[in-house]
mmCIF file of C-alpha atoms in Angstrom:
data_model
loop_
_atom_site.group_PDB
_atom_site.id
_atom_site.type_symbol
_atom_site.label_atom_id
_atom_site.label_comp_id
_atom_site.label_asym_id
_atom_site.label_seq_id
_atom_site.Cartn_x
_atom_site.Cartn_y
_atom_site.Cartn_z
ATOM 1 C CA UNK Y 18 122.087 76.404 74.318
ATOM 2 C CA UNK Y 19 120.881 73.757 75.902
ATOM 3 C CA UNK Y 20 123.786 71.302 74.012
ATOM 4 C CA UNK Y 21 122.771 72.370 70.753
ATOM 5 C CA UNK Y 22 124.565 74.639 68.543
ATOM 6 C CA UNK Y 23 122.873 78.104 67.232
ATOM 7 C CA UNK Y 24 124.264 81.185 65.737
ATOM 8 C CA UNK Y 25 124.101 84.886 68.043
ATOM 9 C CA UNK Y 26 120.450 85.391 66.693
ATOM 10 C CA UNK Y 27 118.689 82.783 67.096
ATOM 11 C CA UNK Y 28 120.794 81.967 70.286
ATOM 12 C CA UNK Y 29 119.166 85.000 71.829
ATOM 13 C CA UNK Y 30 115.900 84.269 70.251
ATOM 14 C CA UNK Y 31 116.236 80.872 72.267
ATOM 15 C CA UNK Y 32 116.537 82.461 75.501
ATOM 16 C CA UNK Y 33 114.323 85.725 74.967
ATOM 17 C CA UNK Y 34 117.070 88.262 74.972
ATOM 18 C CA UNK Y 35 116.052 89.908 71.441
ATOM 19 C CA UNK Y 36 115.372 93.232 71.105
ATOM 20 C CA UNK Y 37 111.649 93.957 71.137
ATOM 21 C CA UNK Y 38 112.753 97.349 69.310
ATOM 22 C CA UNK Y 39 114.995 95.922 66.966
ATOM 23 C CA UNK Y 40 114.856 92.608 67.430
ATOM 24 C CA UNK Y 41 119.049 92.706 67.382
ATOM 25 C CA UNK Y 42 120.700 90.460 70.615
ATOM 26 C CA UNK Y 43 121.118 92.273 74.037
ATOM 27 C CA UNK Y 44 124.356 91.642 75.200
ATOM 28 C CA UNK Y 45 124.145 94.516 77.229
ATOM 29 C CA UNK Y 46 122.870 96.357 79.757
ATOM 30 C CA UNK Y 47 118.994 94.857 79.431
ATOM 31 C CA UNK Y 48 115.624 96.638 80.408
ATOM 32 C CA UNK Y 49 112.830 94.455 80.687
ATOM 33 C CA UNK Y 50 108.957 96.239 80.572
ATOM 34 C CA UNK Y 51 105.617 94.737 79.690
ATOM 35 C CA UNK Y 52 106.865 91.540 79.341
ATOM 36 C CA UNK Y 53 109.361 92.164 76.896
ATOM 37 C CA UNK Y 54 113.554 92.849 76.779
ATOM 38 C CA UNK Y 55 114.658 95.798 75.218
ATOM 39 C CA UNK Y 56 117.881 97.663 74.752
ATOM 40 C CA UNK Y 57 118.367 100.422 77.341
ATOM 41 C CA UNK Y 58 118.223 103.115 73.932
ATOM 42 C CA UNK Y 59 115.883 101.398 72.092
ATOM 43 C CA UNK Y 60 113.129 101.852 75.068
ATOM 44 C CA UNK Y 61 111.931 105.136 74.425
ATOM 45 C CA UNK Y 62 108.412 106.705 74.690
ATOM 46 C CA UNK Y 63 106.273 105.944 71.907
ATOM 47 C CA UNK Y 64 105.374 109.881 71.363
ATOM 48 C CA UNK Y 65 108.831 111.722 71.666
ATOM 49 C CA UNK Y 66 111.165 109.095 71.519
ATOM 50 C CA UNK Y 67 112.740 110.255 74.795
ATOM 51 C CA UNK Y 68 114.670 107.308 75.876
ATOM 52 C CA UNK Y 69 112.667 105.815 79.158
ATOM 53 C CA UNK Y 70 114.056 104.223 82.476
ATOM 54 C CA UNK Y 71 112.277 100.845 84.035
ATOM 55 C CA UNK Y 72 109.784 102.064 86.831
ATOM 56 C CA UNK Y 73 109.287 105.696 85.103
ATOM 57 C CA UNK Y 74 107.247 105.275 82.501
ATOM 58 C CA UNK Y 75 103.197 104.592 82.216
ATOM 59 C CA UNK Y 76 101.751 101.926 80.068
ATOM 60 C CA UNK Y 77 98.733 102.775 77.419
ATOM 61 C CA UNK Y 78 97.647 99.919 75.001
ATOM 62 C CA UNK Y 79 101.127 98.051 75.260
ATOM 63 C CA UNK Y 80 103.357 101.351 74.254
ATOM 64 C CA UNK Y 81 105.258 103.017 76.765
ATOM 65 C CA UNK Y 82 105.067 106.841 77.218
ATOM 66 C CA UNK Y 83 106.894 109.423 79.399
ATOM 67 C CA UNK Y 84 105.071 111.029 82.158
ATOM 68 C CA UNK Y 85 104.656 114.437 80.063
ATOM 69 C CA UNK Y 86 103.207 112.892 76.992
ATOM 70 C CA UNK Y 87 101.179 109.992 78.971
ATOM 71 C CA UNK Y 88 99.595 113.426 80.424
ATOM 72 C CA UNK Y 89 99.043 115.303 76.837
ATOM 73 C CA UNK Y 90 98.116 111.918 75.280
ATOM 74 C CA UNK Y 91 95.869 110.725 78.276
ATOM 75 C CA UNK Y 92 94.912 113.221 81.052
ATOM 76 C CA UNK S 27 79.247 105.218 50.531
ATOM 77 C CA UNK S 28 81.681 104.933 53.664
ATOM 78 C CA UNK S 29 80.043 107.014 56.037
ATOM 79 C CA UNK S 30 77.133 104.313 56.325
ATOM 80 C CA UNK S 31 78.853 101.855 58.720
ATOM 81 C CA UNK S 32 76.320 100.379 61.479
ATOM 82 C CA UNK S 33 79.113 100.766 64.220
ATOM 83 C CA UNK S 34 78.896 104.987 64.005
ATOM 84 C CA UNK S 35 82.508 105.510 63.198
ATOM 85 C CA UNK S 36 82.611 107.679 60.310
ATOM 86 C CA UNK S 37 86.387 108.408 58.610
ATOM 87 C CA UNK S 38 88.731 111.777 59.615
ATOM 88 C CA UNK S 39 91.046 113.499 57.575
ATOM 89 C CA UNK S 40 94.168 115.304 59.031
ATOM 90 C CA UNK S 41 96.589 116.886 57.536
ATOM 91 C CA UNK S 42 99.875 116.501 58.943
ATOM 92 C CA UNK S 43 101.964 119.754 58.307
ATOM 93 C CA UNK S 44 104.956 118.525 58.434
ATOM 94 C CA UNK S 45 104.477 115.962 56.276
ATOM 95 C CA UNK S 46 102.216 117.357 54.153
ATOM 96 C CA UNK S 47 99.845 114.249 54.005
ATOM 97 C CA UNK S 48 96.847 113.997 55.122
ATOM 98 C CA UNK S 49 95.343 110.321 56.005
ATOM 99 C CA UNK S 50 92.194 108.955 56.933
ATOM 100 C CA UNK S 51 91.280 107.645 60.622
ATOM 101 C CA UNK S 52 88.282 105.670 61.423
ATOM 102 C CA UNK S 53 86.850 107.275 64.311
ATOM 103 C CA UNK S 54 83.689 107.329 66.586
ATOM 104 C CA UNK S 55 82.031 110.528 68.428
ATOM 105 C CA UNK S 56 83.662 109.160 71.204
ATOM 106 C CA UNK S 57 86.883 109.083 70.963
ATOM 107 C CA UNK S 58 89.126 111.602 72.999
ATOM 108 C CA UNK S 59 91.032 113.631 71.436
ATOM 109 C CA UNK S 60 94.568 111.808 73.145
ATOM 110 C CA UNK S 61 93.703 109.056 71.310
ATOM 111 C CA UNK S 62 92.827 110.555 67.884
ATOM 112 C CA UNK S 63 97.051 111.771 68.642
ATOM 113 C CA UNK S 64 97.896 108.170 69.092
ATOM 114 C CA UNK S 65 95.175 106.593 66.396
ATOM 115 C CA UNK S 66 97.180 109.217 64.053
ATOM 116 C CA UNK S 67 101.298 108.481 64.813
ATOM 117 C CA UNK S 68 100.425 105.038 65.054
ATOM 118 C CA UNK S 69 98.877 105.159 61.174
ATOM 119 C CA UNK S 70 101.883 107.279 60.118
ATOM 120 C CA UNK S 71 104.677 104.644 61.649
ATOM 121 C CA UNK S 72 107.531 107.272 61.216
ATOM 122 C CA UNK S 73 109.806 107.092 64.449
ATOM 123 C CA UNK S 74 109.768 111.363 65.112
ATOM 124 C CA UNK S 75 109.345 113.220 68.184
ATOM 125 C CA UNK S 76 105.432 114.598 67.979
ATOM 126 C CA UNK S 77 105.858 116.116 72.121
ATOM 127 C CA UNK S 78 105.183 119.479 70.294
ATOM 128 C CA UNK S 79 102.696 118.626 68.431
ATOM 129 C CA UNK S 80 99.214 119.074 68.759
ATOM 130 C CA UNK S 81 95.384 119.256 67.249
ATOM 131 C CA UNK S 82 94.692 122.408 65.170
ATOM 132 C CA UNK S 83 91.208 123.435 64.004
ATOM 133 C CA UNK S 84 91.548 125.886 60.942
ATOM 134 C CA UNK S 85 87.958 126.756 60.460
ATOM 135 C CA UNK S 86 87.479 127.624 64.498
ATOM 136 C CA UNK S 87 90.677 128.968 65.289
ATOM 137 C CA UNK S 88 91.650 126.857 68.318
ATOM 138 C CA UNK S 89 93.888 124.428 69.306
ATOM 139 C CA UNK S 90 92.405 120.975 70.574
ATOM 140 C CA UNK S 91 94.286 120.772 74.087
ATOM 141 C CA UNK S 92 91.897 118.663 76.129
ATOM 142 C CA UNK S 93 93.023 115.120 75.954
ATOM 143 C CA UNK S 94 90.182 114.054 77.917
ATOM 144 C CA UNK S 95 87.460 115.376 75.648
ATOM 145 C CA UNK S 96 85.811 113.462 73.153
ATOM 146 C CA UNK S 97 85.820 114.467 69.473
ATOM 147 C CA UNK S 98 81.478 115.022 70.076
ATOM 148 C CA UNK S 99 82.185 117.385 72.769
ATOM 149 C CA UNK S 100 84.506 119.210 70.576
ATOM 150 C CA UNK S 101 81.417 119.257 67.647
ATOM 151 C CA UNK S 102 84.029 118.018 65.825
ATOM 152 C CA UNK S 103 82.540 116.063 62.736
ATOM 153 C CA UNK S 104 83.117 114.089 59.438
ATOM 154 C CA UNK S 105 83.542 117.864 57.736
ATOM 155 C CA UNK S 106 85.947 119.349 59.955
ATOM 156 C CA UNK S 107 89.279 119.907 58.374
ATOM 157 C CA UNK S 108 91.917 119.533 61.038
ATOM 158 C CA UNK S 109 95.725 119.921 61.524
ATOM 159 C CA UNK S 110 98.263 117.616 63.335
ATOM 160 C CA UNK S 111 101.167 120.428 63.324
ATOM 161 C CA UNK S 112 103.840 121.788 65.709
ATOM 162 C CA UNK S 113 102.584 124.414 68.578
ATOM 163 C CA UNK S 114 105.893 126.194 68.286
ATOM 164 C CA UNK S 115 106.303 127.922 65.215
ATOM 165 C CA UNK S 116 109.142 130.578 63.695
ATOM 166 C CA UNK S 117 107.956 134.606 64.193
ATOM 167 C CA UNK S 118 109.171 137.539 63.024
ATOM 168 C CA UNK S 119 109.074 140.411 65.167
ATOM 169 C CA UNK S 120 109.967 143.846 64.601
ATOM 170 C CA UNK S 121 111.225 145.770 67.839
ATOM 171 C CA UNK S 122 110.701 149.503 68.750
ATOM 172 C CA UNK S 123 113.852 150.200 67.021
ATOM 173 C CA UNK S 124 112.523 148.895 63.904
ATOM 174 C CA UNK S 125 115.287 146.034 63.986
ATOM 175 C CA UNK S 126 113.726 143.062 62.717
ATOM 176 C CA UNK S 127 114.462 139.218 64.494
ATOM 177 C CA UNK S 128 113.436 135.467 63.656
#
């Protein structure tokens, strides 16, 4: 990265491609949401843990929710 | 004591029946029911599917299901004993042929 050697974790940290949920490098598909990056399987509803798709989630206090849980919690 | 806070907040104990723990939340009367559940789940910090859970008020024999209603609107005060519990539970039914099913 920029001509300097890094281990894998710090390379991804420099590039901003560590998963915000598990803090591990994202090498395959990546979801960018709420100004963070996630492994697709780690971008989940904060209440039911169901996997979310970018664009179909609702955000409240910096946490993502699926539509049914959002309705249940925030009406 | 702990209840004499100037910001009007007070302590609410909620029994989480699945885990048999009873965390204490600091709340205000204008906190809505959904907010109570979010606060509770955040305080537990356990990765678990809570989607079937809701707040049950045993003393009044009622679910607190209106997420937009506040603790004040439901009349919940610090002495209320609330449960956070699954809405779907096992039931044993005896049919007309006297067979029993779970």
